[in-house]
CSV table of C-alpha atoms and ligand atoms in Angstrom, one decimal:
chain,number,residue,atom,x,y,z
K,612,MET,CA,6.4,-13.6,12.6
K,613,PRO,CA,4.7,-17.0,13.2
K,614,THR,CA,5.2,-19.9,14.3
K,615,LYS,CA,5.2,-22.9,12.7
K,616,ASN,CA,2.2,-23.9,14.4
K,617,ARG,CA,0.3,-21.4,14.3
K,618,LEU,CA,-0.1,-21.2,10.5
K,619,PRO,CA,-3.5,-21.3,8.7
K,620,LEU,CA,-3.7,-24.1,6.1
K,621,PRO,CA,-2.5,-23.3,2.6
K,622,SER,CA,-5.6,-23.9,0.9
K,623,VAL,CA,-7.6,-21.2,3.6
K,624,THR,CA,-4.9,-18.8,2.1
K,625,ALA,CA,-5.5,-19.9,-1.4
K,626,ALA,CA,-9.2,-19.2,-1.4
K,627,LEU,CA,-8.5,-15.5,-0.5
K,628,ILE,CA,-7.0,-14.9,-3.3
K,629,LEU,CA,-8.7,-17.1,-6.1
K,630,LYS,CA,-11.9,-15.3,-5.2
K,631,ARG,CA,-10.5,-11.9,-6.2
K,632,THR,CA,-9.3,-13.1,-9.4
K,633,LYS,CA,-10.3,-14.9,-12.5
K,634,LEU,CA,-7.4,-16.0,-13.5
K,635,ARG,CA,-6.3,-19.4,-12.7
K,636,PRO,CA,-2.1,-19.7,-12.6
K,637,ARG,CA,-0.4,-23.1,-13.4
K,638,LEU,CA,3.1,-21.3,-13.1
K,639,GLY,CA,4.6,-20.0,-10.3
K,640,ILE,CA,7.8,-17.9,-10.4
K,641,VAL,CA,9.8,-17.0,-7.4
K,642,LEU,CA,11.7,-13.8,-8.1
K,643,GLY,CA,15.2,-13.3,-6.6
K,644,SER,CA,17.8,-10.4,-6.6
K,645,GLY,CA,18.5,-10.1,-9.9
K,646,PHE,CA,14.9,-10.8,-11.4
K,647,GLY,CA,13.1,-8.1,-9.6
K,648,ALA,CA,12.4,-6.5,-13.0
K,649,VAL,CA,10.3,-9.9,-14.0
K,650,ALA,CA,7.3,-8.3,-11.9
K,651,ARG,CA,6.7,-5.1,-13.7
K,652,ALA,CA,7.3,-6.8,-17.3
K,653,ILE,CA,3.9,-9.2,-16.9
K,654,SER,CA,0.4,-7.1,-17.1
K,655,VAL,CA,-1.0,-7.3,-14.0
K,656,GLU,CA,-4.5,-8.7,-12.6
K,657,HIS,CA,-4.0,-8.8,-9.6
K,658,GLU,CA,-1.7,-7.6,-6.6
K,659,PHE,CA,-1.7,-8.8,-3.1
K,660,ALA,CA,0.9,-7.1,0.0
K,661,TYR,CA,2.3,-10.3,1.7
K,662,ARG,CA,0.9,-8.6,4.5
K,663,ASP,CA,-2.5,-9.2,3.9
K,664,LEU,CA,-2.2,-12.9,3.1
K,665,PRO,CA,-2.3,-15.3,6.4
K,666,GLY,CA,0.6,-17.1,6.7
K,667,PHE,CA,2.9,-15.3,4.6
K,668,PRO,CA,6.1,-14.0,5.7
K,669,VAL,CA,7.0,-10.2,5.9
K,670,GLY,CA,10.7,-10.2,5.0
K,671,THR,CA,13.2,-7.6,6.0
K,672,VAL,CA,15.5,-7.4,3.3
K,673,PRO,CA,15.5,-4.6,0.6
K,674,GLY,CA,14.3,-5.4,-2.3
K,675,HIS,CA,11.9,-8.2,-1.7
K,676,ALA,CA,9.3,-6.5,-1.1
K,677,GLY,CA,6.9,-9.2,-0.5
K,678,ARG,CA,3.6,-8.7,-3.0
K,679,LEU,CA,2.5,-11.7,-4.2
K,680,ILE,CA,1.4,-10.3,-8.4
K,681,ILE,CA,-1.3,-12.5,-10.2
K,682,GLY,CA,-1.2,-11.7,-14.0
K,683,GLU,CA,-1.0,-13.0,-17.3
K,684,TRP,CA,2.7,-12.9,-19.4
K,685,HIS,CA,2.6,-14.2,-23.2
K,686,GLY,CA,-0.6,-15.4,-22.8
K,687,VAL,CA,0.1,-17.5,-20.1
K,688,ALA,CA,-1.6,-17.1,-16.3
K,689,VAL,CA,1.4,-16.6,-14.1
K,690,ALA,CA,1.6,-16.4,-9.8
K,691,LEU,CA,4.5,-14.3,-9.1
K,692,LEU,CA,6.0,-13.6,-5.5
K,693,ALA,CA,7.8,-11.1,-5.8
K,694,GLY,CA,10.3,-11.3,-2.4
K,695,ARG,CA,11.2,-13.8,-0.9
K,696,ALA,CA,11.9,-14.9,3.4
K,697,HIS,CA,15.2,-16.4,4.0
K,698,TYR,CA,15.8,-18.5,6.4
K,699,TYR,CA,19.1,-16.3,7.9
K,700,GLU,CA,16.5,-13.3,9.2
K,701,GLY,CA,15.2,-15.7,11.8
K,702,PHE,CA,12.3,-17.2,9.9
K,703,GLU,CA,11.7,-20.8,10.2
K,704,LEU,CA,11.9,-23.3,7.2
K,705,ALA,CA,8.5,-23.9,7.4
K,706,GLU,CA,7.3,-20.1,7.7
K,707,SER,CA,9.9,-19.2,4.5
K,708,THR,CA,8.4,-21.9,2.5
K,709,PHE,CA,4.9,-21.5,2.9
K,710,PRO,CA,4.2,-19.1,-0.5
K,711,THR,CA,4.8,-22.0,-1.8
K,712,ARG,CA,2.7,-24.2,0.3
K,713,VAL,CA,-0.3,-21.6,-1.5
K,714,LEU,CA,1.1,-21.3,-5.0
K,715,ALA,CA,0.5,-25.0,-5.3
K,716,ALA,CA,-3.0,-24.5,-3.1
K,717,LEU,CA,-3.8,-22.4,-6.0
K,718,GLY,CA,-3.5,-25.2,-8.5
K,719,VAL,CA,0.3,-24.1,-9.7
K,720,ASP,CA,1.6,-27.5,-11.4
K,721,THR,CA,4.7,-25.2,-12.3
K,722,LEU,CA,7.4,-23.7,-10.1
K,723,LEU,CA,10.9,-21.5,-11.9
K,724,LEU,CA,12.9,-20.5,-9.0
K,725,THR,CA,15.1,-17.8,-9.1
K,726,ASN,CA,18.1,-16.8,-7.0
K,727,ALA,CA,21.5,-14.4,-7.4
K,728,ALA,CA,24.5,-16.8,-6.3
K,729,GLY,CA,28.3,-16.4,-5.9
K,730,GLY,CA,30.1,-18.7,-8.5
K,731,ILE,CA,32.0,-21.9,-7.4
K,732,ASN,CA,32.9,-23.4,-10.9
K,733,ALA,CA,35.6,-21.7,-12.8
K,734,ARG,CA,34.4,-21.4,-16.0
K,735,PHE,CA,31.5,-19.6,-14.9
K,736,HIS,CA,32.2,-15.7,-14.6
K,737,VAL,CA,30.0,-13.1,-13.5
K,738,GLY,CA,26.7,-12.1,-15.4
K,739,ASP,CA,26.8,-15.9,-16.8
K,740,PHE,CA,23.3,-17.5,-15.2
K,741,MET,CA,23.0,-21.5,-14.5
K,742,ALA,CA,20.1,-23.7,-14.1
K,743,LEU,CA,20.1,-26.2,-11.6
K,744,THR,CA,20.5,-29.5,-12.1
K,745,ASP,CA,20.6,-30.8,-8.3
K,746,HIS,CA,21.5,-28.7,-5.2
K,747,ILE,CA,22.9,-29.9,-1.8
K,748,ASN,CA,20.9,-28.8,1.2
K,749,LEU,CA,23.3,-27.3,4.1
K,750,ILE,CA,21.3,-25.0,5.8
K,751,GLY,CA,21.8,-27.4,8.5
K,752,THR,CA,17.8,-28.1,8.8
K,753,ASN,CA,14.3,-29.1,6.5
K,754,PRO,CA,11.7,-27.8,5.7
K,755,LEU,CA,9.4,-30.6,6.2
K,756,ARG,CA,10.7,-30.9,9.8
K,757,GLY,CA,7.5,-31.4,12.6
K,758,PRO,CA,4.4,-33.1,11.7
K,759,GLU,CA,3.5,-34.2,8.7
K,760,PRO,CA,0.6,-32.3,6.9
K,761,GLU,CA,-2.1,-34.7,6.1
K,762,GLY,CA,-2.3,-35.8,2.5
K,763,LEU,CA,1.3,-35.5,1.5
K,764,ASN,CA,4.2,-37.3,2.0
K,765,ARG,CA,7.3,-36.4,4.6
K,766,PHE,CA,10.0,-38.8,2.7
K,767,VAL,CA,10.2,-37.0,-0.2
K,768,ASP,CA,12.6,-38.3,-3.0
K,769,LEU,CA,14.3,-35.6,-4.6
K,770,THR,CA,16.6,-38.1,-7.2
K,771,ALA,CA,15.4,-36.1,-9.7
K,772,ALA,CA,14.4,-32.3,-8.2
K,773,TYR,CA,15.0,-30.1,-11.1
K,774,ASP,CA,12.8,-31.1,-13.8
K,775,ALA,CA,15.0,-32.3,-17.1
K,776,PRO,CA,12.7,-30.9,-19.4
K,777,LEU,CA,12.3,-27.5,-17.4
K,778,ARG,CA,16.3,-27.3,-17.7
K,779,LYS,CA,16.1,-27.9,-21.7
K,780,GLN,CA,14.0,-24.7,-21.9
K,781,LEU,CA,15.7,-22.8,-19.9
K,782,LYS,CA,18.4,-23.1,-22.4
K,783,THR,CA,16.4,-22.9,-25.4
K,784,ALA,CA,15.2,-19.5,-23.2
K,785,ALA,CA,18.7,-18.3,-22.3
K,786,ARG,CA,19.7,-18.6,-26.2
K,787,LYS,CA,16.8,-16.9,-27.0
K,788,ALA,CA,17.5,-13.8,-24.9
K,789,GLY,CA,21.3,-14.4,-26.1
K,790,VAL,CA,22.6,-14.8,-22.7
K,791,LYS,CA,25.1,-17.6,-21.1
K,792,CYS,CA,23.3,-20.9,-19.5
K,793,HIS,CA,25.4,-22.7,-17.6
K,794,GLU,CA,24.3,-25.9,-15.8
K,795,GLY,CA,25.3,-27.1,-12.4
K,796,VAL,CA,24.8,-28.1,-8.9
K,797,TYR,CA,23.5,-25.3,-6.3
K,798,ILE,CA,24.7,-25.2,-2.6
K,799,ALA,CA,22.3,-23.6,-0.2
K,800,VAL,CA,23.8,-21.9,2.8
K,801,SER,CA,21.8,-20.4,6.3
K,802,GLY,CA,24.0,-17.1,5.6
K,803,PRO,CA,23.7,-14.1,6.0
K,804,SER,CA,27.8,-14.3,6.5
K,805,PHE,CA,29.1,-14.9,3.2
K,806,GLU,CA,32.0,-17.9,3.3
K,807,THR,CA,34.9,-18.7,3.7
K,808,PRO,CA,37.6,-19.5,1.2
K,809,ALA,CA,37.8,-23.0,3.1
K,810,GLU,CA,34.2,-23.6,3.2
K,811,ILE,CA,34.4,-22.7,-1.3
K,812,ARG,CA,37.4,-24.8,-1.5
K,813,ALA,CA,35.8,-27.8,0.5
K,814,PHE,CA,31.8,-26.8,-1.5
K,815,ARG,CA,33.9,-27.4,-5.0
K,816,THR,CA,35.2,-30.7,-3.7
K,817,LEU,CA,31.6,-31.7,-2.3
K,818,GLY,CA,30.8,-31.0,-6.3
K,819,ALA,CA,29.0,-27.8,-5.9
K,820,ASP,CA,28.8,-25.5,-8.9
K,821,ALA,CA,27.0,-22.3,-7.5
K,822,VAL,CA,26.5,-21.4,-3.4
K,823,GLY,CA,24.1,-19.2,-2.5
K,824,MET,CA,21.2,-19.0,0.4
K,825,SER,CA,17.6,-19.5,-1.0
K,826,THR,CA,15.9,-22.1,-2.9
K,827,VAL,CA,16.5,-24.8,-2.0
K,828,PRO,CA,13.6,-24.9,0.8
K,829,GLU,CA,11.3,-24.6,-1.8
K,830,THR,CA,12.6,-26.9,-3.9
K,831,ILE,CA,11.5,-29.5,-1.7
K,832,VAL,CA,8.6,-28.4,-0.3
K,833,ALA,CA,7.6,-27.9,-4.0
K,834,ARG,CA,8.2,-31.5,-4.4
K,835,GLN,CA,6.4,-32.7,-1.7
K,836,CYS,CA,3.3,-30.7,-3.2
K,837,GLY,CA,3.8,-32.8,-6.3
K,838,LEU,CA,5.2,-29.6,-8.8
K,839,LYS,CA,7.9,-30.2,-11.7
K,840,VAL,CA,10.7,-27.4,-10.6
K,841,ALA,CA,12.9,-25.5,-12.6
K,842,ALA,CA,15.2,-23.0,-10.8
K,843,VAL,CA,17.8,-20.5,-12.5
K,844,SER,CA,21.2,-18.8,-10.8
K,845,CYS,CA,22.6,-15.0,-11.7
K,846,ILE,CA,26.1,-15.7,-10.5
K,847,THR,CA,26.2,-12.3,-9.8
K,848,ASN,CA,29.8,-12.7,-8.2
K,849,ALA,CA,33.0,-15.2,-7.2
K,850,ALA,CA,32.8,-17.1,-4.3
K,851,ALA,CA,35.0,-16.3,-1.5
K,852,GLY,CA,38.5,-17.0,-2.2
K,853,LEU,CA,37.7,-17.2,-6.3
K,854,GLY,CA,37.6,-13.5,-7.1
K,855,GLY,CA,41.2,-13.1,-6.7
K,856,LYS,CA,43.9,-10.4,-4.8
K,857,GLY,CA,41.9,-8.5,-2.9
K,858,GLN,CA,38.2,-9.4,-3.9
K,859,VAL,CA,36.2,-8.6,-0.4
K,860,VAL,CA,31.9,-11.0,-1.2
K,861,SER,CA,29.9,-7.8,-0.6
K,862,HIS,CA,25.9,-7.9,-0.4
K,863,LEU,CA,26.2,-4.3,-1.7
K,864,ASP,CA,28.2,-5.7,-5.0
K,865,VAL,CA,25.9,-9.1,-5.4
K,866,LEU,CA,22.9,-6.6,-5.1
K,867,GLU,CA,24.4,-4.2,-8.1
K,868,LEU,CA,25.6,-6.9,-10.4
K,869,ALA,CA,22.3,-8.4,-10.5
K,870,ARG,CA,20.5,-4.7,-11.0
K,871,GLN,CA,22.8,-4.7,-14.2
K,872,ARG,CA,21.6,-8.2,-15.6
K,873,GLU,CA,18.0,-7.9,-14.3
K,874,ASP,CA,17.2,-7.0,-18.3
K,875,VAL,CA,18.8,-9.7,-19.3
K,876,ALA,CA,17.1,-12.0,-17.0
K,877,THR,CA,13.7,-10.4,-17.5
K,878,ARG,CA,14.1,-11.9,-21.3
K,879,MET,CA,15.2,-14.9,-20.1
K,880,VAL,CA,12.1,-15.7,-18.2
K,881,GLY,CA,10.3,-14.3,-20.6
K,882,GLU,CA,11.3,-16.4,-23.4
K,883,PHE,CA,11.1,-19.8,-20.4
K,884,VAL,CA,7.2,-18.3,-19.8
K,885,ARG,CA,6.4,-18.6,-23.8
K,886,GLN,CA,7.5,-21.7,-23.9
K,887,GLN,CA,4.5,-22.7,-21.3
K,888,VAL,CA,1.2,-22.4,-23.6
D,383,LIG,N1,27.2,-16.7,-1.1
D,383,LIG,C1,26.4,-17.0,-0.9
D,383,LIG,N2,25.2,-16.9,-1.6
D,383,LIG,C2,25.2,-15.1,-2.0
D,383,LIG,C3,26.6,-15.4,-2.6
D,383,LIG,C4,27.8,-15.8,-2.0
D,383,LIG,O1,28.9,-15.6,-2.9
D,383,LIG,N3,26.5,-14.3,-3.9
D,383,LIG,C5,25.1,-14.2,-4.4
D,383,LIG,N4,24.0,-14.9,-3.1
């Protein structure tokens, strides 16, 4: 695992990628649990294993393969990150968000982040989706901690971290795909243990609608790089304590529900991409 100060310049890795493809994607997509099928829907122009890209984190979670795919979908050039490295795996946030910086260096100006999350809002049902309106960072650290990258502001404004017009496009996409898409606040925790019922009650009081272990670091870095950000969660389970008597929150159940929603999730993301021409 590389350490923070040994990371290459994102522009160096980006140059390596751009040498191998003619496409110049302006849209980046990060695939979380439940969105993996998107990688099979796009027509691939070039594919890179993370291990061949300097600075890219090689994750350890099954189902997070670690490939950067450059391709076309509905006539839109896209850069797809299939597989993300999580803080709970032991990566520093500067490491796990390095691919986001590379997307920006490639020329991407719009980023769609996807994830699986536990539902806190009582109106959410398992299998629904949620477009993020805002987030609460409870990971306990920040990806911008450390030296200020040259030419970038470290005191990033997050008052409108999630782009409102893009969120509207997500809602349109959900309608076209025939899926329920709420709006709400995502609270990010470090994991890897799931939450206690007391934590979930506290998060609800804090104003959170869904809880997960990703996305927020990428949003912060993307905003520092000037990208417009949209993010969507697949609600894979009721958060701890909200699933009724005898509930257990299990990673296997999260993956199983995510798998069941992959097809509709892919249709929804496709309808979002169609609006980016
Ligand atoms: N908590 C945290 N992360 C998650 C959950 C959850 O309930 N479900 C999917 N990712």
